[in-house]
Coordinates of C-alpha atoms in Angstrom, one line a residue:
Chain N
M297 CA -80.3 13.6 -11.1
F298 CA -82.9 13.7 -8.1
T299 CA -86.0 11.8 -9.6
G300 CA -87.4 8.7 -9.9
L301 CA -85.3 5.7 -8.8
S302 CA -81.8 6.3 -7.4
A303 CA -80.8 2.7 -7.2
F304 CA -78.4 1.4 -4.4
P305 CA -76.3 -1.5 -5.2
I306 CA -74.0 -3.4 -2.8
T307 CA -70.5 -3.5 -2.8
P308 CA -69.7 -7.3 -3.5
F309 CA -66.5 -8.9 -1.9
K310 CA -64.9 -12.0 -2.3
Q311 CA -62.4 -13.4 0.1
E312 CA -62.5 -9.9 2.2
A313 CA -61.8 -7.9 -1.1
I314 CA -63.7 -6.1 -3.5
D315 CA -65.2 -8.1 -6.3
Y316 CA -65.1 -5.5 -9.0
K317 CA -66.1 -8.0 -11.8
A318 CA -69.4 -8.8 -10.0
L319 CA -69.5 -5.0 -9.3
Q320 CA -69.8 -4.3 -12.9
G321 CA -72.1 -6.6 -13.4
L322 CA -74.6 -5.2 -11.0
V323 CA -74.0 -1.5 -12.5
E324 CA -74.7 -2.8 -16.0
N325 CA -78.1 -4.1 -14.8
L326 CA -79.2 -0.8 -13.6
A327 CA -77.6 1.0 -16.6
S328 CA -79.6 -1.6 -18.8
A329 CA -82.7 -1.0 -16.8
N330 CA -81.9 2.7 -17.4
V331 CA -82.6 3.9 -13.6
D332 CA -82.5 7.4 -13.2
S333 CA -79.4 7.4 -10.7
I334 CA -77.2 4.9 -9.2
C335 CA -75.7 5.3 -5.6
A336 CA -72.5 3.5 -6.2
I337 CA -71.7 3.1 -2.6
G338 CA -74.9 4.0 -0.2
S339 CA -75.0 2.3 3.4
T340 CA -75.8 -0.8 1.3
G341 CA -72.7 -0.3 -0.7
L342 CA -70.8 -0.6 2.5
Y343 CA -68.9 3.4 1.9
P344 CA -68.1 3.7 5.7
Y345 CA -66.4 0.2 5.6
L346 CA -64.1 1.1 2.2
T347 CA -60.8 2.9 2.4
R348 CA -60.6 6.2 0.5
E349 CA -58.8 4.2 -2.3
E350 CA -61.6 1.5 -2.7
K351 CA -64.5 4.3 -2.5
Y352 CA -62.5 6.3 -5.6
D353 CA -62.3 2.6 -7.4
V354 CA -65.9 1.7 -6.8
A355 CA -66.8 5.3 -7.7
K356 CA -64.9 5.2 -11.1
L357 CA -66.3 1.7 -12.1
A358 CA -69.4 3.1 -11.3
V359 CA -69.2 6.3 -13.8
D360 CA -67.5 4.1 -16.3
H361 CA -70.4 1.8 -16.8
A362 CA -73.3 3.7 -15.8
N363 CA -73.7 4.1 -19.5
G364 CA -74.1 8.3 -19.0
I365 CA -76.7 7.7 -15.9
P366 CA -75.5 10.2 -13.0
V367 CA -73.5 8.6 -10.3
M368 CA -73.7 9.6 -6.7
A369 CA -71.0 8.4 -3.9
G370 CA -71.3 8.2 -0.2
V371 CA -68.6 10.2 1.7
G372 CA -69.5 9.9 5.3
A373 CA -66.7 9.5 7.9
L374 CA -66.2 10.3 11.3
R375 CA -63.7 13.3 10.7
T376 CA -64.6 15.9 8.6
Y377 CA -61.0 15.9 7.5
D378 CA -61.6 12.4 6.0
V379 CA -64.9 13.5 4.4
L380 CA -63.6 16.4 2.7
K381 CA -60.8 14.0 1.3
N382 CA -63.5 11.4 0.3
V383 CA -65.2 14.3 -1.3
E384 CA -62.0 14.8 -3.3
A385 CA -61.6 11.4 -4.5
V386 CA -65.2 10.5 -5.8
Q387 CA -65.4 13.6 -7.4
Q388 CA -62.0 12.7 -9.2
A389 CA -63.4 9.5 -10.1
G390 CA -66.2 11.7 -11.5
V391 CA -69.6 11.5 -9.7
N392 CA -72.2 13.7 -10.1
A393 CA -73.4 13.9 -6.6
V394 CA -72.2 13.1 -3.2
L395 CA -74.4 11.4 0.0
L396 CA -73.3 12.6 3.5
A397 CA -74.6 11.4 6.5
P398 CA -73.3 12.5 9.8
V399 CA -71.8 9.3 10.1
S400 CA -70.7 9.0 14.2
Y401 CA -69.4 6.9 16.9
Q402 CA -69.2 9.4 19.6
V403 CA -72.7 10.6 19.2
L404 CA -73.0 14.4 17.7
N405 CA -74.9 17.3 18.4
E406 CA -76.9 19.7 16.3
E407 CA -74.3 22.4 16.1
E408 CA -71.7 19.8 15.4
V409 CA -73.7 18.3 12.1
Y410 CA -74.3 21.6 11.2
G411 CA -70.6 22.4 11.1
L412 CA -70.0 19.4 9.0
Y413 CA -72.7 20.2 6.5
E414 CA -71.4 23.8 6.4
A415 CA -67.7 22.7 5.9
V416 CA -68.1 20.3 3.2
S417 CA -71.1 22.6 1.4
H418 CA -68.2 24.9 0.4
E419 CA -65.9 22.3 -0.7
V420 CA -67.7 20.4 -3.1
S421 CA -68.3 20.9 -7.0
V422 CA -71.1 18.6 -7.4
P423 CA -74.6 18.5 -5.2
I424 CA -74.6 17.0 -1.6
C425 CA -77.6 14.6 -0.8
V426 CA -78.1 15.4 3.0
Y427 CA -79.0 12.0 4.4
E428 CA -81.0 11.3 7.5
N429 CA -80.6 7.6 8.8
P430 CA -81.1 7.7 12.7
R431 CA -80.8 4.0 12.9
V432 CA -77.3 3.7 11.7
T433 CA -76.1 7.4 12.7
N434 CA -77.8 7.8 16.0
F435 CA -78.6 11.3 15.0
T436 CA -82.0 12.9 14.1
F437 CA -82.5 16.0 12.3
S438 CA -84.8 19.0 13.6
D439 CA -86.6 21.1 11.8
D440 CA -84.4 23.9 12.6
L441 CA -81.5 21.9 11.5
Y442 CA -83.0 21.4 8.0
R443 CA -83.8 25.2 7.6
R444 CA -80.2 26.2 8.1
I445 CA -78.8 23.4 6.0
G446 CA -81.2 24.2 3.5
K447 CA -79.5 27.7 3.2
L448 CA -76.3 26.2 2.6
P449 CA -74.9 26.2 -1.0
N450 CA -75.0 22.8 -2.9
I451 CA -77.6 21.4 -1.1
G452 CA -79.1 19.2 -3.8
A453 CA -81.6 17.1 -2.0
I454 CA -82.4 15.1 1.3
K455 CA -82.9 11.3 2.3
I456 CA -85.2 11.1 4.7
P457 CA -86.3 8.0 6.6
G458 CA -89.5 6.7 5.3
T459 CA -91.4 6.0 8.8
P460 CA -94.0 8.7 8.8
F461 CA -95.3 7.1 5.3
A462 CA -96.0 3.8 7.1
K463 CA -98.8 6.1 8.3
S464 CA -99.9 7.1 5.0
A465 CA -99.8 3.7 3.6
M466 CA -102.0 2.4 6.2
D467 CA -104.6 5.2 6.0
N468 CA -104.5 4.7 2.3
S469 CA -105.4 0.7 2.7
S470 CA -107.6 1.0 4.9
S471 CA -110.0 3.6 4.0
K472 CA -110.2 3.3 0.3
D473 CA -113.3 5.2 -0.2
I474 CA -111.9 8.4 1.6
P475 CA -111.6 11.3 -0.8
P476 CA -108.0 12.2 -1.7
S477 CA -108.1 15.5 0.2
E478 CA -108.6 13.5 3.3
A479 CA -106.6 10.6 2.5
S480 CA -103.6 12.8 1.8
S481 CA -103.7 14.6 5.0
S482 CA -102.1 11.6 6.8
E483 CA -98.7 11.7 8.7
G484 CA -96.2 11.4 5.6
A485 CA -97.8 14.1 3.7
R486 CA -97.6 16.3 6.4
R487 CA -94.1 15.8 6.9
L488 CA -93.2 16.1 3.6
A489 CA -95.5 19.3 3.2
S490 CA -93.5 20.6 6.3
L491 CA -90.2 19.8 4.8
R492 CA -91.1 21.5 1.5
E493 CA -92.1 24.7 3.5
I494 CA -88.7 24.4 5.4
M495 CA -86.3 23.8 2.4
P496 CA -85.9 25.8 -0.7
A497 CA -88.0 24.5 -3.7
Q498 CA -84.9 23.6 -5.8
I499 CA -84.2 20.9 -2.8
A500 CA -85.6 17.2 -4.1
I501 CA -86.8 15.4 -1.2
G502 CA -86.2 11.8 -1.0
V503 CA -87.8 8.7 0.8
S504 CA -85.9 5.8 2.0
G505 CA -86.8 2.6 3.9
D506 CA -88.1 0.2 0.7
S507 CA -91.2 -0.9 2.3
F508 CA -92.3 3.1 2.6
G509 CA -90.9 3.8 -1.1
A510 CA -94.5 3.3 -2.7
A511 CA -96.3 5.6 -0.2
G512 CA -93.6 8.1 -0.2
M513 CA -93.6 8.4 -4.3
V514 CA -97.8 8.4 -3.8
E515 CA -97.5 11.4 -1.4
G516 CA -95.1 13.1 -4.0
C517 CA -91.5 12.9 -2.9
D518 CA -89.3 13.5 -5.7
L519 CA -87.3 10.3 -5.5
W520 CA -86.9 7.0 -4.1
L521 CA -83.5 6.1 -2.6
S522 CA -83.7 2.4 -3.0
V523 CA -81.6 -0.9 -1.6
I524 CA -84.4 -3.2 -3.6
G525 CA -84.0 -1.4 -6.7
G526 CA -80.2 -1.6 -6.5
I527 CA -80.9 -5.2 -7.4
F528 CA -84.8 -5.1 -9.0
P529 CA -84.5 -2.0 -10.6
R530 CA -87.4 -2.7 -13.1
T531 CA -89.6 -3.8 -10.2
V532 CA -89.0 -0.5 -8.5
M533 CA -89.2 1.2 -11.5
R534 CA -92.7 0.1 -12.2
I535 CA -94.3 1.1 -8.8
I536 CA -92.7 4.7 -9.3
D537 CA -94.5 4.9 -13.0
A538 CA -97.8 4.0 -11.2
A539 CA -97.2 6.5 -8.3
Q540 CA -96.3 9.2 -10.5
S541 CA -99.2 8.3 -13.1
G542 CA -101.6 9.0 -10.4
N543 CA -102.2 5.5 -10.1
A544 CA -101.8 5.1 -6.1
V545 CA -103.7 2.5 -5.4
D546 CA -101.8 0.3 -8.1
A547 CA -98.6 1.4 -6.8
Q548 CA -99.4 0.5 -3.3
A549 CA -100.8 -2.8 -4.4
Q550 CA -97.5 -3.7 -6.3
S551 CA -95.7 -2.7 -3.1
Q552 CA -98.1 -4.7 -0.9
A553 CA -97.2 -7.8 -3.1
L554 CA -93.5 -7.2 -2.2
S555 CA -94.5 -7.9 1.5
G556 CA -92.7 -11.2 1.7
I557 CA -89.1 -9.3 0.9
W558 CA -90.2 -6.0 3.4
S559 CA -90.8 -9.1 6.1
M560 CA -87.4 -10.5 5.2
F561 CA -85.8 -7.1 5.4
A562 CA -87.0 -6.7 9.3
R563 CA -85.9 -10.2 10.3
N564 CA -82.4 -9.7 8.7
G565 CA -81.5 -6.3 10.2
G566 CA -82.4 -4.6 7.2
G567 CA -81.8 -4.6 3.5
L568 CA -78.3 -5.3 3.1
R569 CA -77.9 -8.9 3.5
V570 CA -81.3 -10.2 1.7
V571 CA -79.8 -8.1 -1.4
A572 CA -76.5 -9.7 -1.0
A573 CA -78.1 -12.9 -1.2
A574 CA -80.2 -11.7 -4.0
A575 CA -77.3 -11.0 -5.9
E576 CA -75.6 -14.2 -4.9
I577 CA -78.8 -16.0 -6.2
L578 CA -78.9 -14.0 -9.3
G579 CA -75.3 -15.1 -10.1
Y580 CA -73.7 -11.6 -9.9
C581 CA -71.4 -12.7 -6.9
D582 CA -70.2 -15.6 -5.3
T583 CA -71.6 -16.4 -1.3
P584 CA -70.4 -15.0 0.9
S585 CA -70.5 -11.4 -0.7
L586 CA -70.5 -9.3 2.2
P587 CA -67.0 -8.7 4.3
A588 CA -66.8 -10.0 8.0
P589 CA -68.5 -10.1 10.5
F590 CA -71.3 -9.8 8.1
L591 CA -72.8 -13.3 7.7
P592 CA -75.2 -14.6 5.0
I593 CA -79.0 -15.1 6.0
D594 CA -79.8 -18.4 6.8
K595 CA -80.3 -21.5 4.5
K596 CA -84.0 -21.0 5.1
E597 CA -84.0 -17.6 4.2
Y598 CA -82.2 -18.2 1.2
S599 CA -85.0 -20.7 0.0
E600 CA -87.8 -18.4 0.5
L601 CA -85.6 -15.3 -1.2
E602 CA -85.2 -17.6 -4.6
H603 CA -89.0 -18.6 -4.3
I604 CA -90.1 -14.8 -4.2
I605 CA -87.7 -14.0 -6.9
T606 CA -89.4 -16.4 -9.2
K607 CA -93.0 -16.3 -8.1
L608 CA -92.9 -12.4 -8.6
S609 CA -90.5 -12.2 -11.5
L610 CA -88.1 -9.6 -9.9
S611 CA -86.0 -8.2 -12.2
Chain K
M256 CA -53.9 -5.8 34.8
F257 CA -57.8 -5.5 35.2
T258 CA -58.3 -4.1 38.4
G259 CA -58.7 -0.8 40.0
L260 CA -58.5 2.2 37.8
S261 CA -58.1 1.9 34.1
A262 CA -57.3 5.7 32.9
F263 CA -59.0 6.6 29.2
P264 CA -56.8 9.8 28.1
I265 CA -58.1 11.7 25.5
T266 CA -56.3 11.9 22.1
P267 CA -55.5 15.6 21.9
F268 CA -55.8 17.4 18.8
K269 CA -54.3 20.3 17.3
Q270 CA -55.4 21.7 13.7
E271 CA -56.9 18.4 13.1
A272 CA -53.5 16.5 13.7
I273 CA -52.7 14.3 16.7
D274 CA -50.8 16.4 19.2
Y275 CA -48.4 14.0 20.4
K276 CA -46.7 16.2 22.9
A277 CA -49.8 17.2 24.6
L278 CA -50.6 13.5 24.8
Q279 CA -47.3 12.8 26.5
G280 CA -48.3 15.0 28.9
L281 CA -51.4 13.3 29.7
V282 CA -49.8 9.7 29.7
E283 CA -47.0 10.9 32.1
N284 CA -49.8 12.4 34.6
L285 CA -51.2 9.1 34.6
A286 CA -48.0 7.1 35.1
S287 CA -47.2 9.7 38.1
A288 CA -50.5 9.1 39.6
N289 CA -49.7 5.1 39.5
V290 CA -53.1 4.2 37.7
D291 CA -53.2 0.4 37.6
S292 CA -53.5 0.3 34.0
I293 CA -53.9 3.0 30.9
C294 CA -56.3 2.7 28.0
A295 CA -54.5 4.6 25.5
I296 CA -57.2 5.0 22.7
G297 CA -60.4 4.0 24.4
S298 CA -63.6 5.8 22.7
T299 CA -62.5 8.5 24.8
G300 CA -59.2 8.4 22.9
L301 CA -61.3 8.3 19.7
Y302 CA -60.0 4.6 18.2
P303 CA -62.3 4.4 15.5
Y304 CA -61.4 7.9 14.5
L305 CA -57.8 7.3 13.8
T306 CA -55.8 5.4 10.9
R307 CA -53.8 2.4 11.7
E308 CA -50.8 4.1 11.6
E309 CA -52.0 6.7 14.2
K310 CA -53.2 3.9 16.4
Y311 CA -49.6 2.5 16.6
D312 CA -48.1 5.9 17.2
V313 CA -50.5 6.8 20.3
A314 CA -50.4 3.2 21.9
K315 CA -46.3 3.4 21.1
L316 CA -46.5 6.6 22.9
A317 CA -48.5 5.4 25.9
V318 CA -46.4 2.5 26.0
D319 CA -43.0 4.4 26.1
H320 CA -44.3 6.9 28.8
A321 CA -46.7 4.7 31.0
N322 CA -43.3 3.8 33.4
G323 CA -44.1 0.0 33.2
I324 CA -48.0 0.7 33.9
P325 CA -49.8 -1.9 31.6
V326 CA -51.3 -0.2 28.3
M327 CA -54.4 -1.2 26.6
A328 CA -55.6 0.0 23.1
G329 CA -58.8 -0.1 21.3
V330 CA -59.0 -2.0 17.9
G331 CA -62.7 -2.0 17.0
A332 CA -63.4 -1.7 13.5
L333 CA -66.3 -2.1 11.0
R334 CA -64.5 -4.7 9.3
T335 CA -63.1 -8.2 11.1
Y336 CA -60.3 -7.7 8.4
D337 CA -59.1 -3.9 9.9
V338 CA -59.4 -5.2 13.4
L339 CA -56.9 -7.9 12.8
K340 CA -54.8 -5.4 11.6
N341 CA -55.3 -3.1 14.3
V342 CA -54.4 -5.7 16.8
E343 CA -51.4 -6.1 14.8
A344 CA -50.1 -2.3 14.7
V345 CA -50.8 -2.1 18.7
Q346 CA -49.3 -5.3 19.6
Q347 CA -46.2 -4.1 17.7
A348 CA -46.3 -1.0 19.7
G349 CA -46.2 -3.1 22.8
V350 CA -49.5 -2.6 24.3
N351 CA -50.6 -5.4 27.1
A352 CA -54.3 -5.9 26.1
V353 CA -57.0 -4.9 23.5
L354 CA -60.1 -3.5 23.9
L355 CA -62.7 -4.5 21.3
A356 CA -66.3 -3.5 20.9
P357 CA -68.5 -4.5 17.9
V358 CA -68.5 -1.4 16.3
S359 CA -70.9 -1.4 13.2
Y360 CA -72.8 1.2 11.0
Q361 CA -74.9 -1.5 9.5
V362 CA -76.0 -3.0 12.9
L363 CA -74.9 -6.3 13.7
N364 CA -76.6 -9.4 14.7
E365 CA -75.4 -11.8 17.7
E366 CA -73.9 -14.5 15.3
E367 CA -71.8 -11.7 13.6
V368 CA -71.1 -10.4 16.9
Y369 CA -69.9 -13.8 18.1
G370 CA -68.0 -14.5 14.9
L371 CA -65.7 -11.3 15.2
Y372 CA -64.8 -12.5 18.8
E373 CA -63.9 -15.7 17.7
A374 CA -61.8 -14.5 14.8
V375 CA -60.0 -12.0 17.0
S376 CA -59.6 -14.3 19.9
H377 CA -57.6 -16.9 17.6
E378 CA -55.1 -14.5 16.7
V379 CA -54.1 -12.5 19.6
S380 CA -51.1 -12.7 21.8
V381 CA -52.5 -10.4 24.6
P382 CA -55.7 -10.7 26.5
I383 CA -58.9 -9.2 25.1
C384 CA -61.0 -6.8 27.0
V385 CA -64.8 -7.2 25.8
Y386 CA -66.4 -3.8 25.3
E387 CA -70.1 -3.3 25.7
N388 CA -71.6 0.0 24.9
P389 CA -74.9 0.1 23.0
R390 CA -75.1 3.8 23.1
V391 CA -72.3 3.8 20.2
T392 CA -72.4 0.3 18.7
N393 CA -76.2 -0.3 18.6
F394 CA -75.5 -3.7 20.0
T395 CA -76.5 -5.2 23.4
F396 CA -74.7 -8.6 24.5
S397 CA -77.0 -11.2 25.5
D398 CA -76.5 -13.5 28.6
D399 CA -75.9 -16.2 26.1
L400 CA -73.4 -14.5 24.1
Y401 CA -71.5 -13.5 26.8
R402 CA -71.4 -17.0 27.9
R403 CA -70.1 -18.4 24.7
I404 CA -67.8 -15.4 24.2
G405 CA -66.5 -16.3 27.7
K406 CA -65.6 -19.9 26.5
L407 CA -63.1 -18.8 23.9
P408 CA -59.5 -17.9 24.4
N409 CA -57.7 -14.9 25.4
I410 CA -60.6 -13.3 26.8
G411 CA -59.3 -11.4 30.0
A412 CA -62.0 -8.9 30.9
I413 CA -65.6 -7.5 30.2
K414 CA -66.5 -3.8 30.4
I415 CA -70.3 -3.3 30.8
P416 CA -72.4 -0.4 30.7
G417 CA -73.1 1.1 34.4
T418 CA -76.8 1.4 33.9
P419 CA -78.0 -1.3 36.5
F420 CA -75.5 0.2 39.1
A421 CA -77.7 3.5 39.3
K422 CA -80.1 1.4 40.7
S423 CA -78.2 0.2 43.2
A424 CA -77.0 3.4 44.1
M425 CA -80.4 5.0 44.8
D426 CA -81.3 2.0 46.8
N427 CA -78.0 2.6 49.0
S428 CA -78.6 6.3 49.3
S429 CA -82.3 6.0 50.1
S430 CA -82.0 3.2 52.5
K431 CA -78.9 3.7 54.6
D432 CA -80.3 1.4 57.4
I433 CA -81.0 -1.3 55.6
P434 CA -78.9 -4.3 56.5
P435 CA -75.7 -5.0 53.7
S436 CA -77.9 -8.5 52.7
E437 CA -80.7 -6.5 51.5
A438 CA -79.2 -3.6 50.3
S439 CA -76.9 -5.8 47.9
S440 CA -79.9 -7.3 46.3
S441 CA -79.9 -4.2 43.8
E442 CA -80.3 -4.6 40.4
G443 CA -76.4 -3.7 39.8
A444 CA -75.6 -6.6 42.3
R445 CA -77.9 -8.8 40.6
R446 CA -76.3 -8.3 37.3
L447 CA -72.8 -8.5 38.4
A448 CA -73.9 -12.0 40.3
S449 CA -75.6 -13.3 37.1
L450 CA -72.5 -12.2 34.9
R451 CA -70.2 -13.8 37.6
E452 CA -71.9 -17.0 37.0
I453 CA -72.0 -16.8 33.1
M454 CA -68.2 -15.9 33.0
P455 CA -65.2 -18.1 34.1
A456 CA -63.9 -16.8 37.2
Q457 CA -60.6 -15.5 35.7
I458 CA -62.6 -12.8 33.5
A459 CA -62.5 -9.8 35.2
I460 CA -65.7 -7.6 35.2
G461 CA -65.3 -3.9 34.9
V462 CA -67.8 -0.9 35.1
S463 CA -67.9 2.1 32.5
G464 CA -70.2 5.2 32.7
D465 CA -68.6 7.2 35.3
S466 CA -71.4 8.6 37.2
F467 CA -72.2 4.6 38.1
G468 CA -68.3 3.6 38.7
A469 CA -68.4 4.2 42.3
A470 CA -71.7 2.1 42.9
G471 CA -69.9 -0.7 40.8
M472 CA -66.7 -0.7 42.7
V473 CA -68.6 -0.8 45.7
E474 CA -70.9 -3.8 44.5
G475 CA -67.8 -5.6 43.7
C476 CA -66.9 -5.1 40.1
D477 CA -62.9 -5.7 39.5
L478 CA -62.1 -2.4 37.8
W479 CA -63.8 0.9 36.8
L480 CA -62.9 1.8 33.2
S481 CA -62.9 5.7 33.4
V482 CA -63.1 8.7 31.4
I483 CA -62.5 11.0 34.4
G484 CA -60.0 9.0 35.6
G485 CA -58.1 9.9 32.3
I486 CA -57.6 13.4 33.4
F487 CA -58.3 13.3 37.4
P488 CA -56.8 9.8 38.1
R489 CA -56.2 10.6 41.8
T490 CA -59.5 11.8 42.9
V491 CA -60.8 8.5 41.2
M492 CA -58.4 6.2 42.8
R493 CA -59.6 7.8 46.3
I494 CA -63.1 6.7 45.3
I495 CA -62.0 3.2 44.4
D496 CA -59.9 2.9 47.6
A497 CA -63.0 3.6 49.8
A498 CA -65.0 1.4 47.6
Q499 CA -62.2 -1.6 48.2
S500 CA -61.8 -0.8 51.8
G501 CA -65.5 -1.7 52.5
N502 CA -66.1 2.4 53.0
A503 CA -69.0 2.2 50.5
V504 CA -70.8 5.4 52.1
D505 CA -67.5 7.2 52.1
A506 CA -67.2 6.0 48.4
Q507 CA -70.5 6.8 47.2
A508 CA -70.3 10.2 48.9
Q509 CA -67.3 11.0 46.8
S510 CA -69.2 10.5 43.7
Q511 CA -71.8 12.2 44.7
A512 CA -69.2 15.0 45.3
L513 CA -68.9 14.9 41.9
S514 CA -72.4 15.1 40.5
G515 CA -71.9 18.8 39.1
I516 CA -69.2 16.8 36.7
W517 CA -72.2 14.0 36.0
S518 CA -74.5 16.5 35.1
M519 CA -72.2 18.1 32.9
F520 CA -71.2 14.9 31.0
A521 CA -75.5 14.4 30.5
R522 CA -75.6 18.0 29.2
N523 CA -72.6 17.3 26.5
G524 CA -73.5 14.2 25.2
G525 CA -71.1 12.1 27.2
G526 CA -67.5 12.6 29.0
L527 CA -65.6 13.2 25.7
R528 CA -66.0 17.0 25.4
V529 CA -66.1 17.7 29.1
V530 CA -62.4 15.8 29.7
A531 CA -61.2 17.4 26.7
A532 CA -62.0 20.9 27.9
A533 CA -60.7 20.1 31.2
A534 CA -57.5 18.9 29.4
E535 CA -57.4 22.6 27.9
I536 CA -58.2 24.0 31.1
L537 CA -55.1 22.3 33.0
G538 CA -52.9 23.3 30.3
Y539 CA -52.3 20.0 28.8
C540 CA -53.2 21.1 25.3
D541 CA -54.9 23.9 23.2
T542 CA -58.5 24.7 22.3
P543 CA -60.0 23.3 20.2
S544 CA -58.4 19.9 21.2
L545 CA -60.6 17.4 19.5
P546 CA -60.9 17.1 15.7
A547 CA -63.9 18.3 13.4
P548 CA -67.2 18.0 13.5
F549 CA -66.5 17.8 17.6
L550 CA -67.2 21.2 19.0
P551 CA -65.8 22.5 22.1
I552 CA -68.5 23.0 25.2
D553 CA -69.7 26.3 25.6
K554 CA -68.1 29.3 27.5
K555 CA -71.0 28.7 30.5
E556 CA -69.8 25.2 30.4
Y557 CA -66.1 26.2 30.5
S558 CA -66.3 28.3 33.4
E559 CA -68.7 26.0 35.5
L560 CA -65.7 23.4 34.8
E561 CA -63.2 25.4 36.1
H562 CA -64.9 26.2 39.4
I563 CA -65.7 22.6 39.7
I564 CA -62.0 21.6 39.3
T565 CA -60.9 24.2 41.8
K566 CA -63.5 23.9 44.5
L567 CA -63.0 20.2 44.5
S568 CA -59.3 20.3 43.8
L569 CA -59.8 17.3 41.0
S570 CA -56.6 16.1 40.1

């Protein structure tokens, strides 16, 4: 299941409760686009904000409406005890994989994060996608930690931040005449090559951070775990198709065409609030679709988003 | 209640469940030391790691054994909905104040944080201690935000990070001959003076980050919200007494004598794991006293901590 597009929908809310009907619409859109997998509750699906019962319900709804497409669910929690309970709940709901970030409030150290993955890896009956996101977890994985985690059972994939690929993208766009061998000696390619050496071959490597997705796929990541792909799956799948057919320049150009979206993500603290607004604009859910304390993006951003969606026929 | 020492005990665990008997011992120690207030579940008491029922139980136990000393409890949560439910629970348990940090996973913006405090300030029946801790919440309060929050009802205190006072401490120690008027023009004093201008006079300003506590109290903070004070209340109260009696040099010297502890905090990702070890060493609870994924500090650190406790007669 760890190939192509892993689409991350929002978990839409209505008056501080999950709007399951709206969620069903979002999942059906992903199923009809035939994405490679759906992450029902990723960071964008607000997994840490949901009770265990809500996690079960969201995962179950996704499994029931995914039309056979594999479903993943976030299980991270502050206490390992709760992570294991979450694993139980979403496995019961029928998910095909779990997404596990070292969620923290008090910042964790390397041994503690290793201990978390060790404990969970021996309890799961589906593969784990190891999730590195320093921005929300205040934790950065060392190569040595990846090496140790790679030796644990049931590790299916790792989801890495896309930052190094920003450098690749710049290299590629500013030096179109450089032969591929040199162009690929970029920072992103080096990071990917070093991770391939560290991790066993069967562990997939996925890129996240949507503005880096095209560059990551061009450099050879196995999958793109995508926030924007949770609402505009066809747009993202066309970029991935281009990247995987060797049309690197086309893939990068398609991503470049979305620069208005990437700037909007940057201005609004990430993709969450922007894709929630997109889901509202497309009629999947009411405004506001995120629970408090989140606020909708402002009216000017809304208008610009509407304009971009229409102009670029995002879908 | 927002004066002197606000002591932050750990919430001790035993086999992944709260050890209420051990907690009672810790609270009784604080009551017998006659601290000014007890924060039953601060960051050190792991409030975000506890269910609402556990928060109620811990707060209730603290109130029942505090011997009349005011009790505060942390109510921060990812959803405003849950913050309000937590407020209800700990108020039911009889607390005298609530501690509220803008807890996040997806990083919050200024309007969202203001909205959180606005919503809660209209629902509480006890004062709120606004809690700024960028290290664990990924959010820094602007002066303008403080100004707006200061105008809300029921704001009793703010708990600020001690970092600027590090500069004061250095200034004071390296320039003992400079007249007080100049010595107090340090960064910490300036920050405090600017907060005093921004916030209404009745709002107390508290320092946190134990290594900066003495400097903060010397510069005139109203209280010290202290992790080490949750296990060694008498040691901290002597520093506060010195600072508040105008014996700045003595207060700083007493804090300087604890430099071994401050280094240990820095080496172990903060005070949590160190004061948990201290509680174990003093026989309040078993090892490990923190829930997974936390790990105890290593044996060498344990020995050093035992040595420091004995040598300095910390109590």
